Short mmCIF file of C-alpha atoms in Angstrom, two decimals:
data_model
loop_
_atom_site.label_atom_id
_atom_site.label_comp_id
_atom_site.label_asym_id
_atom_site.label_seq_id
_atom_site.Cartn_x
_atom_site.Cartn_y
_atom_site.Cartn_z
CA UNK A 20 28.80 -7.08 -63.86
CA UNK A 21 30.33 -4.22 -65.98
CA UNK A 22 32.49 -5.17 -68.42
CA UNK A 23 35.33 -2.47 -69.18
CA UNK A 24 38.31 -2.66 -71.95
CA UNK A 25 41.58 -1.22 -71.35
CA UNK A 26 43.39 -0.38 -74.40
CA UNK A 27 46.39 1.67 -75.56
CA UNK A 28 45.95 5.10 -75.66
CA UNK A 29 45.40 5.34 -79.39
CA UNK A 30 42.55 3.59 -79.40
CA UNK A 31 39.39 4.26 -78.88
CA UNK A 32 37.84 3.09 -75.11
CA UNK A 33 34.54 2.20 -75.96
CA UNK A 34 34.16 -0.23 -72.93
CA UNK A 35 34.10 2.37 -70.27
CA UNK A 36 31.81 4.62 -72.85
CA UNK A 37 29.43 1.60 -71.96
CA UNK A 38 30.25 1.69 -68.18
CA UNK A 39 29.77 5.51 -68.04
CA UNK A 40 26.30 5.76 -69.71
CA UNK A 41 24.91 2.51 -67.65
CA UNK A 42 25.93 4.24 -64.75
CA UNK A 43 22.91 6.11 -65.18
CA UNK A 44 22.31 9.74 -63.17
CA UNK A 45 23.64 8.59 -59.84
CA UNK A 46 27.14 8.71 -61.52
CA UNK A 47 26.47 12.63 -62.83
CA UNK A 48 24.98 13.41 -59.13
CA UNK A 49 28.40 12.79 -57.33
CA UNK A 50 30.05 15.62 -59.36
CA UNK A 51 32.53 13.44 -61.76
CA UNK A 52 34.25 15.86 -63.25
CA UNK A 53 35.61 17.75 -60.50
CA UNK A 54 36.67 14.43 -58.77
CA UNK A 55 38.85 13.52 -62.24
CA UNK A 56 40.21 16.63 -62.39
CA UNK A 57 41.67 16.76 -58.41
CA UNK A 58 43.09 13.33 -59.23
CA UNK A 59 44.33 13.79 -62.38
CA UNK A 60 47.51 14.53 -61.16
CA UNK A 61 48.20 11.10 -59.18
CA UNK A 62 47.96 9.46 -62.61
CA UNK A 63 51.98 11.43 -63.68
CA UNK A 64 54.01 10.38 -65.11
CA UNK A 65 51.31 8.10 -66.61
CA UNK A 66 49.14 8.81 -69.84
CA UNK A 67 45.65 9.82 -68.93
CA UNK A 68 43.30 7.15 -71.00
CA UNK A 69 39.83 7.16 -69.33
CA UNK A 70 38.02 7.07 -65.91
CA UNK A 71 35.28 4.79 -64.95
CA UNK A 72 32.59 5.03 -62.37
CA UNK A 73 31.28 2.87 -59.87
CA UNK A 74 28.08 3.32 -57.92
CA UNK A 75 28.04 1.35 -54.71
CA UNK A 76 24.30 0.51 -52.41
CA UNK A 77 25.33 -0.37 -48.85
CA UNK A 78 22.98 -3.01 -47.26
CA UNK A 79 22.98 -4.72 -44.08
CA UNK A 80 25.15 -7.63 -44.90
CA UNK A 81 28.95 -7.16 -45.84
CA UNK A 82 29.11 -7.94 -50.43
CA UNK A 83 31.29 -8.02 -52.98
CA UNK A 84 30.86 -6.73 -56.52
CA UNK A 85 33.30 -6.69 -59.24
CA UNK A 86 34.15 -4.61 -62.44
CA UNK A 87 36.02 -7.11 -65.45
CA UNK A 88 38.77 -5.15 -67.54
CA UNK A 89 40.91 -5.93 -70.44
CA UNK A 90 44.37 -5.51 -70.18
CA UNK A 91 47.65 -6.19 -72.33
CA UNK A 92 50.57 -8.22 -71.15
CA UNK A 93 53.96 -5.88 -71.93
CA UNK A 94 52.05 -2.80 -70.76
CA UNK A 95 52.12 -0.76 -67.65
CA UNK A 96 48.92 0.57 -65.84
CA UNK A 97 47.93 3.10 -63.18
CA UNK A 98 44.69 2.82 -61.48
CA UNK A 99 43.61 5.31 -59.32
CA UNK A 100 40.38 4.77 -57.11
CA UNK A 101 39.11 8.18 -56.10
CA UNK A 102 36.58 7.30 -52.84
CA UNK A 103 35.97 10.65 -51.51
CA UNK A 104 32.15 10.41 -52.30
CA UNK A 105 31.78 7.04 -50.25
CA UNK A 106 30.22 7.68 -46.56
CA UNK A 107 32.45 3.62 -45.84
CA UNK A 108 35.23 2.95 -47.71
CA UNK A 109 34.84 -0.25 -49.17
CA UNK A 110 38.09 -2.47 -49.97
CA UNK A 111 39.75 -3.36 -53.59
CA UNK A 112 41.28 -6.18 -54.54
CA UNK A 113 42.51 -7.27 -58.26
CA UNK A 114 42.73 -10.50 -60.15
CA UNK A 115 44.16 -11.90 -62.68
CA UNK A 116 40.49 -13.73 -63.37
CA UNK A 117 37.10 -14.02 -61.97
CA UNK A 118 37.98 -14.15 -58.17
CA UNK A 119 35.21 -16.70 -58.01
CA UNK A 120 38.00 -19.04 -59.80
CA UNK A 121 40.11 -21.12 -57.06
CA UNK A 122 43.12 -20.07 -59.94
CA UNK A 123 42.63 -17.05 -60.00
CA UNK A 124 45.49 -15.10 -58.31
CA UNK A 125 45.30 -11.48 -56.57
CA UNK A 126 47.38 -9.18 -58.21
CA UNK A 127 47.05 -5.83 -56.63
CA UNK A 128 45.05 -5.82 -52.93
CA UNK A 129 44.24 -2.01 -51.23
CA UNK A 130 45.87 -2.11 -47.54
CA UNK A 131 46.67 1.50 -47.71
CA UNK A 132 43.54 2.25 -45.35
CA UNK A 133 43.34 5.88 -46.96
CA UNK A 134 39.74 7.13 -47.08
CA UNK A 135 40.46 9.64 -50.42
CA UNK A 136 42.70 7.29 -52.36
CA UNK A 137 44.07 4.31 -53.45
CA UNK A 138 46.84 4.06 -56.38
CA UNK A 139 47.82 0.82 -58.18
CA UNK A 140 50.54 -0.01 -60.63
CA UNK A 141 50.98 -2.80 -61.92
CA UNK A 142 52.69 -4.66 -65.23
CA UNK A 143 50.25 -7.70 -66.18
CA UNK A 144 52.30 -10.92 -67.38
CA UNK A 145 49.82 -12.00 -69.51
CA UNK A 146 46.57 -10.48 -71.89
CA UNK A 147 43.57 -10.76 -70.48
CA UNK A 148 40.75 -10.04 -68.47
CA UNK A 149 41.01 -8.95 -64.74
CA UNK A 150 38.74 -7.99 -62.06
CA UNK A 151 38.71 -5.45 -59.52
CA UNK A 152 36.65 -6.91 -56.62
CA UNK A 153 34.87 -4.49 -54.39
CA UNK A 154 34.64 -5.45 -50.69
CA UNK A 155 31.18 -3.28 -49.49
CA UNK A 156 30.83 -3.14 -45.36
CA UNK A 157 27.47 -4.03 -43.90
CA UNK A 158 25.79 -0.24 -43.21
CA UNK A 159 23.04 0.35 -40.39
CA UNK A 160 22.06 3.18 -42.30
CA UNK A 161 19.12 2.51 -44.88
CA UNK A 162 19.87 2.77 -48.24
CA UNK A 163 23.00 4.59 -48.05
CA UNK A 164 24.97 5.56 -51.47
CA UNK A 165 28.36 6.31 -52.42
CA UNK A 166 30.30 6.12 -55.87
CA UNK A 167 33.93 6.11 -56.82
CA UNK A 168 35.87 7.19 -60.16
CA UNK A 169 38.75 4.96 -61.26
CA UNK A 170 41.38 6.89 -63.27
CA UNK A 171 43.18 4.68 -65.59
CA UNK A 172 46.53 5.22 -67.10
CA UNK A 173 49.05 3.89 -69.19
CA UNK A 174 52.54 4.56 -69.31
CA UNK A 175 53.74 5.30 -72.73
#
């Protein structure tokens, strides 16, 4: 599990640093950069603060997989999930803790059933650390690959 920290904007986002440079080369092999800068705009009126990546492995059985984040209670966030390098889309779903936690509750669930995009705003009630839960589909096709950028935000 990767861990990432949210943080205001004036500080420095060392958590997704981490993320970026343990997603290894797959991450720089789905073109990044041009993905962040076609979303960019779906983050307004929000402040740009960092992106992360996610590299998802299809197998034959349906999976989960989940990313942990920091957030701040009083602050308001934009997530966008940019999927246009996934061959499935895969669903997301956000907690307020590990969903593996009967009390954890699901803050933010992705019924949009848009292939290039998912945006989520949300204000969390309390400081802490939240999950985005990935939902991978079984795939017939062997060893099929995709990866998403997350663009976070916060409004300022």
């Amino acid at each position: 599990m990767k861990k990432i920290f949210l943080t205001s904007p004036k500080r420095l986002f060392f958590g997704v640093g981490l993320c970026l440079l343990t997603s290894g080369l797959f991450a720089q092999q789905c073109k990044v950069k041009p993905i962040v800068k076609a979303n960019m705009t779906s983050l307004s009126p929000y402040q740009y603060d960092a992106y992360a990546v996610k590299e998802i492995q299809y197998a034959a059985k349906t999976k989960k997989e989940s990313i942990e984040f920091s957030v701040y209670s009083g602050e308001d966030y934009k997530l966008v999930f940019c999927k246009t390098e996934l061959p499935q889309d895969v669903g997301i779903t956000i907690f307020d803790g590990n969903p593996t936690n009967k009390k954890s509750t699901i803050v933010y669930m992705d019924e949009s059933g848009k292939k290039d995009q998912f945006v989520c705003n949300f204000h969390p009630t309390k400081t802490g650390n939240y999950f985005i839960q990935y939902e991978i589909p079984a795939s017939t096709a062997p060893n099929q690959k995709g990866c998403f950028v997350v663009l976070i935000g916060i409004k300022e």
